[in-house]
Amino acid sequence: MSPHSITAIAILILFAGSFYAVEVAGDYGSGTEPVELVSTVAEQREFDYFALALQWPPTYCSSSTKCCATSGCCRGEDNPSVFTIHGLWPDYNDGTWPSCCSGPAFDANEISTLQSVLDKYWPTLSCSKSSTCHNSKGVFWAHEWEKHGTCAAPVTGDETNYFLTTINLYFKYNVTEVLFEAGYVPSNSEQYPVGGIISAIENAFHTTPQLICLNGALEEVRLCFTKDFKFRDCVGASDCPDYVSLPEADTTRSTGQSLSGHETY
Ligand SMILES: *[C@@H]1O[C@H](CO)[C@@H](O)[C@H](O)[C@H]1NC(C)=O
């Protein structure tokens, strides 16, 4: 492990400790919430459950050809061959979800200590800017916080705690490990039965995931949680064929720049 990742994990544990301390104290009262940016956002009712969306980068990356220094598809030898985080999304039981709830706009400073962890485990896989709320565009994390994180706030708290909660869930439930150990390893030739992939996750976590596919390849695994982070079923159906591929990362794809000197992953 590099010194950077050790530092990142130490920070994570530190933050996680304070997060859980806060959670135990139940200190999520509205009295401590920052001033709202836009007061015209209609109140949305509180969500019912969370979906933790994890993406398989090689599948997503195969659908986009643009490369840029910030994209997790363009790191050459370091292109991820593990599930990475897409987001932690509040959902309603009727299949819809709240978005762009009232709350502070994304502030990069709030997550600066988590930057190396986010680059590694929650990378953007696109070179385009993402839509944020209030008609603007920003980085992937700005999109996730403003669209989804603000609506999760009654449970997860402020921006820092939203990202920490998500990373903690990701570390706790390692879908990559579960699939690899069940023999579902990256391959550009194998086709795997979706029923087997679902069973592997059911055996490990006692919950049924929702799977999302793209052109016959597994693109996303979604795990759903109650608001106190116990597993529950997702509402949406899987959209995969009976057999799917789990493609390998394309390590030839890079921006051509050496990342070793200044990047932390
Ligand atoms: C999850 O498991 C994979 C495969 O064993 C491993 O490479 C990866 O580092 C693990 N991820 C986390 C966040 O611990």
PDB file of C-alpha atoms and ligand atoms in Angstrom:
ATOM      1  CA  MET A   1       0.000   0.000   0.000  1.00  0.00           C
ATOM      2  CA  SER A   2       1.359   3.441  -0.827  1.00  0.00           C
ATOM      3  CA  PRO A   3       1.834   5.998   1.957  1.00  0.00           C
ATOM      4  CA  HIS A   4      -0.899   7.996   0.270  1.00  0.00           C
ATOM      5  CA  SER A   5      -3.519   5.316   0.593  1.00  0.00           C
ATOM      6  CA  ILE A   6      -2.511   4.676   4.187  1.00  0.00           C
ATOM      7  CA  THR A   7      -2.994   8.355   4.947  1.00  0.00           C
ATOM      8  CA  ALA A   8      -6.299   8.313   3.121  1.00  0.00           C
ATOM      9  CA  ILE A   9      -7.549   5.333   5.079  1.00  0.00           C
ATOM     10  CA  ALA A  10      -6.350   6.838   8.356  1.00  0.00           C
ATOM     11  CA  ILE A  11      -8.277  10.007   7.527  1.00  0.00           C
ATOM     12  CA  LEU A  12     -11.258   7.916   6.605  1.00  0.00           C
ATOM     13  CA  ILE A  13     -11.213   6.071   9.910  1.00  0.00           C
ATOM     14  CA  LEU A  14     -10.810   9.335  11.781  1.00  0.00           C
ATOM     15  CA  PHE A  15     -13.718  10.895   9.973  1.00  0.00           C
ATOM     16  CA  ALA A  16     -15.779   7.748  10.228  1.00  0.00           C
ATOM     17  CA  GLY A  17     -15.214   7.791  13.973  1.00  0.00           C
ATOM     18  CA  SER A  18     -16.489  11.306  14.318  1.00  0.00           C
ATOM     19  CA  PHE A  19     -19.390  10.585  11.973  1.00  0.00           C
ATOM     20  CA  TYR A  20     -20.591   7.678  14.043  1.00  0.00           C
ATOM     21  CA  ALA A  21     -20.110   9.661  17.232  1.00  0.00           C
ATOM     22  CA  VAL A  22     -22.333  12.355  15.754  1.00  0.00           C
ATOM     23  CA  GLU A  23     -24.822   9.733  14.625  1.00  0.00           C
ATOM     24  CA  VAL A  24     -25.018   8.253  18.124  1.00  0.00           C
ATOM     25  CA  ALA A  25     -25.621  11.692  19.555  1.00  0.00           C
ATOM     26  CA  GLY A  26     -28.404  12.147  16.998  1.00  0.00           C
ATOM     27  CA  ASP A  27     -27.134  15.605  16.225  1.00  0.00           C
ATOM     28  CA  TYR A  28     -28.698  16.109  12.816  1.00  0.00           C
ATOM     29  CA  GLY A  29     -31.085  18.805  13.911  1.00  0.00           C
ATOM     30  CA  SER A  30     -31.993  21.576  11.533  1.00  0.00           C
ATOM     31  CA  GLY A  31     -30.434  24.081  13.897  1.00  0.00           C
ATOM     32  CA  THR A  32     -26.939  23.203  12.691  1.00  0.00           C
ATOM     33  CA  GLU A  33     -27.716  23.202   8.980  1.00  0.00           C
ATOM     34  CA  PRO A  34     -26.041  25.792   6.766  1.00  0.00           C
ATOM     35  CA  VAL A  35     -28.050  28.598   5.233  1.00  0.00           C
ATOM     36  CA  GLU A  36     -29.988  27.440   2.184  1.00  0.00           C
ATOM     37  CA  LEU A  37     -28.848  28.732  -1.175  1.00  0.00           C
ATOM     38  CA  VAL A  38     -32.150  28.819  -2.966  1.00  0.00           C
ATOM     39  CA  SER A  39     -35.328  29.207  -1.041  1.00  0.00           C
ATOM     40  CA  THR A  40     -37.613  28.572  -4.013  1.00  0.00           C
ATOM     41  CA  VAL A  41     -36.855  24.838  -4.201  1.00  0.00           C
ATOM     42  CA  ALA A  42     -40.093  23.088  -3.354  1.00  0.00           C
ATOM     43  CA  GLU A  43     -40.006  20.924  -0.271  1.00  0.00           C
ATOM     44  CA  GLN A  44     -39.822  17.275  -1.218  1.00  0.00           C
ATOM     45  CA  ARG A  45     -41.026  14.615   1.134  1.00  0.00           C
ATOM     46  CA  GLU A  46     -38.379  12.543   2.834  1.00  0.00           C
ATOM     47  CA  PHE A  47     -37.180   9.511   0.898  1.00  0.00           C
ATOM     48  CA  ASP A  48     -37.861   5.852   1.795  1.00  0.00           C
ATOM     49  CA  TYR A  49     -34.588   4.021   1.159  1.00  0.00           C
ATOM     50  CA  PHE A  50     -31.063   4.260  -0.254  1.00  0.00           C
ATOM     51  CA  ALA A  51     -29.561   2.669  -3.344  1.00  0.00           C
ATOM     52  CA  LEU A  52     -25.785   2.344  -3.409  1.00  0.00           C
ATOM     53  CA  ALA A  53     -24.949   2.310  -7.108  1.00  0.00           C
ATOM     54  CA  LEU A  54     -21.614   0.720  -8.024  1.00  0.00           C
ATOM     55  CA  GLN A  55     -20.337   0.808 -11.574  1.00  0.00           C
ATOM     56  CA  TRP A  56     -18.091  -1.541 -13.509  1.00  0.00           C
ATOM     57  CA  PRO A  57     -15.745   0.968 -15.167  1.00  0.00           C
ATOM     58  CA  PRO A  58     -14.694  -1.170 -18.169  1.00  0.00           C
ATOM     59  CA  THR A  59     -18.332  -1.388 -19.303  1.00  0.00           C
ATOM     60  CA  TYR A  60     -18.994   2.303 -18.901  1.00  0.00           C
ATOM     61  CA  CYS A  61     -15.647   3.201 -20.474  1.00  0.00           C
ATOM     62  CA  SER A  62     -16.373   1.069 -23.540  1.00  0.00           C
ATOM     63  CA  SER A  63     -19.275   3.376 -24.322  1.00  0.00           C
ATOM     64  CA  SER A  64     -17.253   6.598 -24.305  1.00  0.00           C
ATOM     65  CA  THR A  65     -14.200   7.291 -26.357  1.00  0.00           C
ATOM     66  CA  LYS A  66     -13.119  10.705 -25.139  1.00  0.00           C
ATOM     67  CA  CYS A  67     -10.103  10.881 -22.888  1.00  0.00           C
ATOM     68  CA  CYS A  68      -8.986  13.524 -20.434  1.00  0.00           C
ATOM     69  CA  ALA A  69      -6.755  13.634 -17.366  1.00  0.00           C
ATOM     70  CA  THR A  70      -9.645  13.528 -14.907  1.00  0.00           C
ATOM     71  CA  SER A  71     -11.384  10.457 -16.338  1.00  0.00           C
ATOM     72  CA  GLY A  72     -11.048   7.105 -14.593  1.00  0.00           C
ATOM     73  CA  CYS A  73     -11.190   5.507 -18.061  1.00  0.00           C
ATOM     74  CA  CYS A  74      -7.891   7.073 -19.075  1.00  0.00           C
ATOM     75  CA  ARG A  75      -5.334   5.984 -16.494  1.00  0.00           C
ATOM     76  CA  GLY A  76      -3.609   3.329 -18.586  1.00  0.00           C
ATOM     77  CA  GLU A  77      -2.235   0.579 -16.336  1.00  0.00           C
ATOM     78  CA  ASP A  78      -4.175   2.086 -13.429  1.00  0.00           C
ATOM     79  CA  ASN A  79      -7.576   1.848 -15.119  1.00  0.00           C
ATOM     80  CA  PRO A  80      -9.872   0.387 -12.463  1.00  0.00           C
ATOM     81  CA  SER A  81     -10.776  -3.275 -12.646  1.00  0.00           C
ATOM     82  CA  VAL A  82     -12.967  -3.111  -9.539  1.00  0.00           C
ATOM     83  CA  PHE A  83     -16.446  -1.745  -9.011  1.00  0.00           C
ATOM     84  CA  THR A  84     -16.268   1.965  -8.216  1.00  0.00           C
ATOM     85  CA  ILE A  85     -18.910   4.176  -6.650  1.00  0.00           C
ATOM     86  CA  HIS A  86     -21.515   5.865  -8.802  1.00  0.00           C
ATOM     87  CA  GLY A  87     -23.556   7.289  -5.966  1.00  0.00           C
ATOM     88  CA  LEU A  88     -25.702   6.823  -2.899  1.00  0.00           C
ATOM     89  CA  TRP A  89     -29.197   7.716  -3.980  1.00  0.00           C
ATOM     90  CA  PRO A  90     -32.291   8.347  -1.888  1.00  0.00           C
ATOM     91  CA  ASP A  91     -35.349   6.682  -3.440  1.00  0.00           C
ATOM     92  CA  TYR A  92     -39.085   6.441  -2.886  1.00  0.00           C
ATOM     93  CA  ASN A  93     -40.919   3.113  -2.675  1.00  0.00           C
ATOM     94  CA  ASP A  94     -43.016   4.050  -5.723  1.00  0.00           C
ATOM     95  CA  GLY A  95     -39.979   3.956  -8.016  1.00  0.00           C
ATOM     96  CA  THR A  96     -39.407   7.709  -8.169  1.00  0.00           C
ATOM     97  CA  TRP A  97     -36.850   9.732  -6.249  1.00  0.00           C
ATOM     98  CA  PRO A  98     -36.338  13.204  -4.925  1.00  0.00           C
ATOM     99  CA  SER A  99     -33.555  15.304  -6.437  1.00  0.00           C
ATOM    100  CA  CYS A 100     -32.027  18.739  -5.942  1.00  0.00           C
ATOM    101  CA  CYS A 101     -33.372  19.197  -2.443  1.00  0.00           C
ATOM    102  CA  SER A 102     -32.751  22.449  -0.670  1.00  0.00           C
ATOM    103  CA  GLY A 103     -29.294  22.619   0.832  1.00  0.00           C
ATOM    104  CA  PRO A 104     -25.882  24.135   0.267  1.00  0.00           C
ATOM    105  CA  ALA A 105     -24.238  24.012  -3.164  1.00  0.00           C
ATOM    106  CA  PHE A 106     -21.265  21.683  -3.628  1.00  0.00           C
ATOM    107  CA  ASP A 107     -18.116  22.940  -1.911  1.00  0.00           C
ATOM    108  CA  ALA A 108     -14.895  21.188  -3.003  1.00  0.00           C
ATOM    109  CA  ASN A 109     -13.232  22.213   0.273  1.00  0.00           C
ATOM    110  CA  GLU A 110     -15.646  20.013   2.201  1.00  0.00           C
ATOM    111  CA  ILE A 111     -14.162  16.881   0.668  1.00  0.00           C
ATOM    112  CA  SER A 112     -10.557  17.991   0.065  1.00  0.00           C
ATOM    113  CA  THR A 113      -9.181  15.571   2.675  1.00  0.00           C
ATOM    114  CA  LEU A 114     -10.954  12.728   0.871  1.00  0.00           C
ATOM    115  CA  GLN A 115      -9.673  13.633  -2.583  1.00  0.00           C
ATOM    116  CA  SER A 116      -7.305  10.700  -3.085  1.00  0.00           C
ATOM    117  CA  VAL A 117      -9.924   8.245  -1.807  1.00  0.00           C
ATOM    118  CA  LEU A 118     -12.541   9.726  -4.154  1.00  0.00           C
ATOM    119  CA  ASP A 119     -10.165   9.682  -7.138  1.00  0.00           C
ATOM    120  CA  LYS A 120      -9.511   6.027  -6.549  1.00  0.00           C
ATOM    121  CA  TYR A 121     -12.897   4.660  -5.483  1.00  0.00           C
ATOM    122  CA  TRP A 122     -15.390   7.242  -6.760  1.00  0.00           C
ATOM    123  CA  PRO A 123     -13.817   8.442 -10.011  1.00  0.00           C
ATOM    124  CA  THR A 124     -15.668  10.221 -12.744  1.00  0.00           C
ATOM    125  CA  LEU A 125     -15.667   8.083 -15.871  1.00  0.00           C
ATOM    126  CA  SER A 126     -16.642  10.913 -18.168  1.00  0.00           C
ATOM    127  CA  CYS A 127     -14.870  13.949 -19.529  1.00  0.00           C
ATOM    128  CA  SER A 128     -18.062  15.993 -19.739  1.00  0.00           C
ATOM    129  CA  LYS A 129     -19.151  18.147 -16.877  1.00  0.00           C
ATOM    130  CA  SER A 130     -22.172  16.893 -14.967  1.00  0.00           C
ATOM    131  CA  SER A 131     -25.358  18.804 -14.426  1.00  0.00           C
ATOM    132  CA  THR A 132     -25.764  20.225 -10.973  1.00  0.00           C
ATOM    133  CA  CYS A 133     -28.848  21.871  -9.565  1.00  0.00           C
ATOM    134  CA  HIS A 134     -29.765  25.512 -10.223  1.00  0.00           C
ATOM    135  CA  ASN A 135     -28.942  25.222 -13.975  1.00  0.00           C
ATOM    136  CA  SER A 136     -25.213  24.823 -13.737  1.00  0.00           C
ATOM    137  CA  LYS A 137     -22.547  22.209 -14.424  1.00  0.00           C
ATOM    138  CA  GLY A 138     -19.736  20.888 -12.319  1.00  0.00           C
ATOM    139  CA  VAL A 139     -17.588  17.930 -11.406  1.00  0.00           C
ATOM    140  CA  PHE A 140     -19.130  14.474 -10.933  1.00  0.00           C
ATOM    141  CA  TRP A 141     -19.057  14.843  -7.134  1.00  0.00           C
ATOM    142  CA  ALA A 142     -20.920  18.156  -7.370  1.00  0.00           C
ATOM    143  CA  HIS A 143     -23.644  16.380  -9.329  1.00  0.00           C
ATOM    144  CA  GLU A 144     -23.891  13.540  -6.815  1.00  0.00           C
ATOM    145  CA  TRP A 145     -24.015  15.891  -3.829  1.00  0.00           C
ATOM    146  CA  GLU A 146     -26.469  18.429  -5.238  1.00  0.00           C
ATOM    147  CA  LYS A 147     -28.837  16.021  -6.995  1.00  0.00           C
ATOM    148  CA  HIS A 148     -28.809  13.183  -4.466  1.00  0.00           C
ATOM    149  CA  GLY A 149     -26.794  14.113  -1.383  1.00  0.00           C
ATOM    150  CA  THR A 150     -28.939  17.111  -0.498  1.00  0.00           C
ATOM    151  CA  CYS A 151     -31.977  14.799  -0.417  1.00  0.00           C
ATOM    152  CA  ALA A 152     -30.119  12.244   1.722  1.00  0.00           C
ATOM    153  CA  ALA A 153     -29.194  14.960   4.218  1.00  0.00           C
ATOM    154  CA  PRO A 154     -31.941  14.174   6.784  1.00  0.00           C
ATOM    155  CA  VAL A 155     -30.084  10.880   7.324  1.00  0.00           C
ATOM    156  CA  THR A 156     -26.511  11.409   6.184  1.00  0.00           C
ATOM    157  CA  GLY A 157     -26.004  15.034   7.198  1.00  0.00           C
ATOM    158  CA  ASP A 158     -23.751  17.518   5.465  1.00  0.00           C
ATOM    159  CA  GLU A 159     -21.639  17.110   2.330  1.00  0.00           C
ATOM    160  CA  THR A 160     -18.601  15.650   4.100  1.00  0.00           C
ATOM    161  CA  ASN A 161     -20.743  13.112   5.907  1.00  0.00           C
ATOM    162  CA  TYR A 162     -22.617  12.181   2.733  1.00  0.00           C
ATOM    163  CA  PHE A 163     -19.363  11.236   1.023  1.00  0.00           C
ATOM    164  CA  LEU A 164     -18.030   9.488   4.132  1.00  0.00           C
ATOM    165  CA  THR A 165     -21.214   7.465   4.599  1.00  0.00           C
ATOM    166  CA  THR A 166     -21.053   6.327   0.987  1.00  0.00           C
ATOM    167  CA  ILE A 167     -17.373   5.395   1.150  1.00  0.00           C
ATOM    168  CA  ASN A 168     -17.943   3.506   4.392  1.00  0.00           C
ATOM    169  CA  LEU A 169     -20.706   1.408   2.803  1.00  0.00           C
ATOM    170  CA  TYR A 170     -18.482   0.734  -0.195  1.00  0.00           C
ATOM    171  CA  PHE A 171     -15.636  -0.461   2.017  1.00  0.00           C
ATOM    172  CA  LYS A 172     -17.949  -2.540   4.168  1.00  0.00           C
ATOM    173  CA  TYR A 173     -19.688  -4.406   1.337  1.00  0.00           C
ATOM    174  CA  ASN A 174     -17.082  -5.294  -1.250  1.00  0.00           C
ATOM    175  CA  VAL A 175     -19.042  -6.467  -4.285  1.00  0.00           C
ATOM    176  CA  THR A 176     -15.853  -6.853  -6.336  1.00  0.00           C
ATOM    177  CA  GLU A 177     -14.471  -9.299  -3.807  1.00  0.00           C
ATOM    178  CA  VAL A 178     -17.726 -11.265  -3.640  1.00  0.00           C
ATOM    179  CA  LEU A 179     -17.894 -11.664  -7.426  1.00  0.00           C
ATOM    180  CA  PHE A 180     -14.200 -12.450  -7.881  1.00  0.00           C
ATOM    181  CA  GLU A 181     -14.322 -15.080  -5.133  1.00  0.00           C
ATOM    182  CA  ALA A 182     -17.329 -16.701  -6.787  1.00  0.00           C
ATOM    183  CA  GLY A 183     -15.331 -16.960 -10.020  1.00  0.00           C
ATOM    184  CA  TYR A 184     -16.844 -13.978 -11.812  1.00  0.00           C
ATOM    185  CA  VAL A 185     -13.567 -12.402 -12.842  1.00  0.00           C
ATOM    186  CA  PRO A 186     -12.964  -9.872 -15.617  1.00  0.00           C
ATOM    187  CA  SER A 187     -12.806 -11.529 -19.019  1.00  0.00           C
ATOM    188  CA  ASN A 188     -13.241 -10.429 -22.591  1.00  0.00           C
ATOM    189  CA  SER A 189     -14.424 -13.875 -23.652  1.00  0.00           C
ATOM    190  CA  GLU A 190     -16.532 -15.368 -20.829  1.00  0.00           C
ATOM    191  CA  GLN A 191     -20.287 -14.954 -20.473  1.00  0.00           C
ATOM    192  CA  TYR A 192     -21.591 -15.372 -16.938  1.00  0.00           C
ATOM    193  CA  PRO A 193     -25.116 -16.364 -15.846  1.00  0.00           C
ATOM    194  CA  VAL A 194     -26.856 -13.403 -14.227  1.00  0.00           C
ATOM    195  CA  GLY A 195     -28.545 -15.823 -11.822  1.00  0.00           C
ATOM    196  CA  GLY A 196     -25.117 -16.876 -10.563  1.00  0.00           C
ATOM    197  CA  ILE A 197     -23.981 -13.292 -10.036  1.00  0.00           C
ATOM    198  CA  ILE A 198     -27.153 -12.518  -8.113  1.00  0.00           C
ATOM    199  CA  SER A 199     -26.756 -15.685  -6.006  1.00  0.00           C
ATOM    200  CA  ALA A 200     -23.172 -14.797  -5.127  1.00  0.00           C
ATOM    201  CA  ILE A 201     -24.320 -11.439  -3.751  1.00  0.00           C
ATOM    202  CA  GLU A 202     -27.322 -12.989  -2.004  1.00  0.00           C
ATOM    203  CA  ASN A 203     -25.063 -15.542  -0.317  1.00  0.00           C
ATOM    204  CA  ALA A 204     -22.644 -12.867   0.854  1.00  0.00           C
ATOM    205  CA  PHE A 205     -25.044 -10.116   1.934  1.00  0.00           C
ATOM    206  CA  HIS A 206     -28.471 -11.797   2.186  1.00  0.00           C
ATOM    207  CA  THR A 207     -29.967  -9.239  -0.136  1.00  0.00           C
ATOM    208  CA  THR A 208     -30.954  -9.208  -3.799  1.00  0.00           C
ATOM    209  CA  PRO A 209     -29.098  -6.603  -5.854  1.00  0.00           C
ATOM    210  CA  GLN A 210     -30.436  -4.760  -8.869  1.00  0.00           C
ATOM    211  CA  LEU A 211     -28.221  -5.250 -11.923  1.00  0.00           C
ATOM    212  CA  ILE A 212     -27.942  -2.837 -14.826  1.00  0.00           C
ATOM    213  CA  CYS A 213     -26.444  -3.876 -18.159  1.00  0.00           C
ATOM    214  CA  LEU A 214     -25.170  -2.158 -21.256  1.00  0.00           C
ATOM    215  CA  ASN A 215     -24.891  -4.070 -24.539  1.00  0.00           C
ATOM    216  CA  GLY A 216     -24.823  -7.416 -22.740  1.00  0.00           C
ATOM    217  CA  ALA A 217     -22.149  -6.346 -20.245  1.00  0.00           C
ATOM    218  CA  LEU A 218     -22.686  -5.779 -16.540  1.00  0.00           C
ATOM    219  CA  GLU A 219     -22.555  -2.039 -15.953  1.00  0.00           C
ATOM    220  CA  GLU A 220     -23.911  -1.531 -12.447  1.00  0.00           C
ATOM    221  CA  VAL A 221     -24.709  -3.386  -9.256  1.00  0.00           C
ATOM    222  CA  ARG A 222     -27.070  -1.602  -6.897  1.00  0.00           C
ATOM    223  CA  LEU A 223     -27.435  -2.539  -3.252  1.00  0.00           C
ATOM    224  CA  CYS A 224     -30.365  -1.105  -1.334  1.00  0.00           C
ATOM    225  CA  PHE A 225     -30.562  -0.096   2.306  1.00  0.00           C
ATOM    226  CA  THR A 226     -33.126   1.088   4.770  1.00  0.00           C
ATOM    227  CA  LYS A 227     -32.531   4.490   6.326  1.00  0.00           C
ATOM    228  CA  ASP A 228     -30.701   2.779   9.171  1.00  0.00           C
ATOM    229  CA  PHE A 229     -28.470   0.973   6.691  1.00  0.00           C
ATOM    230  CA  LYS A 230     -29.896  -2.513   6.883  1.00  0.00           C
ATOM    231  CA  PHE A 231     -30.213  -4.292   3.556  1.00  0.00           C
ATOM    232  CA  ARG A 232     -33.582  -4.266   1.829  1.00  0.00           C
ATOM    233  CA  ASP A 233     -34.770  -4.927  -1.709  1.00  0.00           C
ATOM    234  CA  CYS A 234     -34.416  -2.319  -4.418  1.00  0.00           C
ATOM    235  CA  VAL A 235     -37.633  -1.267  -6.157  1.00  0.00           C
ATOM    236  CA  GLY A 236     -36.488  -1.244  -9.793  1.00  0.00           C
ATOM    237  CA  ALA A 237     -36.005  -4.433 -11.808  1.00  0.00           C
ATOM    238  CA  SER A 238     -32.733  -5.637 -13.270  1.00  0.00           C
ATOM    239  CA  ASP A 239     -32.417  -5.138 -17.019  1.00  0.00           C
ATOM    240  CA  CYS A 240     -29.782  -7.722 -17.916  1.00  0.00           C
ATOM    241  CA  PRO A 241     -29.961 -10.647 -20.339  1.00  0.00           C
ATOM    242  CA  ASP A 242     -29.534 -14.175 -18.902  1.00  0.00           C
ATOM    243  CA  TYR A 243     -25.804 -14.165 -19.636  1.00  0.00           C
ATOM    244  CA  VAL A 244     -23.557 -11.150 -19.282  1.00  0.00           C
ATOM    245  CA  SER A 245     -19.925 -10.275 -19.695  1.00  0.00           C
ATOM    246  CA  LEU A 246     -17.644  -8.589 -17.184  1.00  0.00           C
ATOM    247  CA  PRO A 247     -15.115  -6.974 -19.513  1.00  0.00           C
ATOM    248  CA  GLU A 248     -11.481  -6.346 -18.651  1.00  0.00           C
ATOM    249  CA  ALA A 249     -10.142  -2.836 -18.238  1.00  0.00           C
ATOM    250  CA  ASP A 250      -8.501  -1.432 -21.359  1.00  0.00           C
ATOM    251  CA  THR A 251      -5.070  -0.558 -19.977  1.00  0.00           C
ATOM    252  CA  THR A 252      -3.924   0.853 -23.299  1.00  0.00           C
ATOM    253  CA  ARG A 253      -6.292   3.746 -22.853  1.00  0.00           C
ATOM    254  CA  SER A 254      -4.685   6.802 -21.319  1.00  0.00           C
ATOM    255  CA  THR A 255      -4.141  10.474 -21.878  1.00  0.00           C
ATOM    256  CA  GLY A 256      -0.529   9.680 -22.597  1.00  0.00           C
ATOM    257  CA  GLN A 257       0.608  11.624 -19.565  1.00  0.00           C
ATOM    258  CA  SER A 258       2.494   9.994 -16.747  1.00  0.00           C
ATOM    259  CA  LEU A 259       0.403  10.108 -13.624  1.00  0.00           C
ATOM    260  CA  SER A 260       3.023   8.744 -11.284  1.00  0.00           C
ATOM    261  CA  GLY A 261       4.620  12.020 -10.254  1.00  0.00           C
ATOM    262  CA  HIS A 262       1.651  13.949  -8.968  1.00  0.00           C
ATOM    263  CA  GLU A 263      -1.394  11.752  -8.713  1.00  0.00           C
ATOM    264  CA  THR A 264      -2.221   9.680  -5.714  1.00  0.00           C
ATOM    265  CA  TYR A 265      -3.885   6.571  -7.029  1.00  0.00           C
TER     266      TYR A 265
HETATM  267  C1  LIG B   1     -12.411  -5.151  -2.765  1.00  0.00           C
HETATM  268  O1  LIG B   1     -11.924  -6.393  -3.194  1.00  0.00           O
HETATM  269  C2  LIG B   1     -11.035  -6.319  -4.293  1.00  0.00           C
HETATM  270  C3  LIG B   1     -10.767  -7.740  -4.772  1.00  0.00           C
HETATM  271  O2  LIG B   1     -10.333  -8.531  -3.731  1.00  0.00           O
HETATM  272  C4  LIG B   1      -9.803  -5.544  -3.874  1.00  0.00           C
HETATM  273  O3  LIG B   1      -8.899  -5.448  -4.958  1.00  0.00           O
HETATM  274  C5  LIG B   1     -10.219  -4.150  -3.417  1.00  0.00           C
HETATM  275  O4  LIG B   1      -9.122  -3.424  -2.934  1.00  0.00           O
HETATM  276  C6  LIG B   1     -11.281  -4.223  -2.349  1.00  0.00           C
HETATM  277  N1  LIG B   1     -11.829  -2.876  -2.163  1.00  0.00           N
HETATM  278  C7  LIG B   1     -11.896  -2.258  -1.012  1.00  0.00           C
HETATM  279  C8  LIG B   1     -12.485  -0.920  -1.026  1.00  0.00           C
HETATM  280  O5  LIG B   1     -11.471  -2.762   0.020  1.00  0.00           O
END
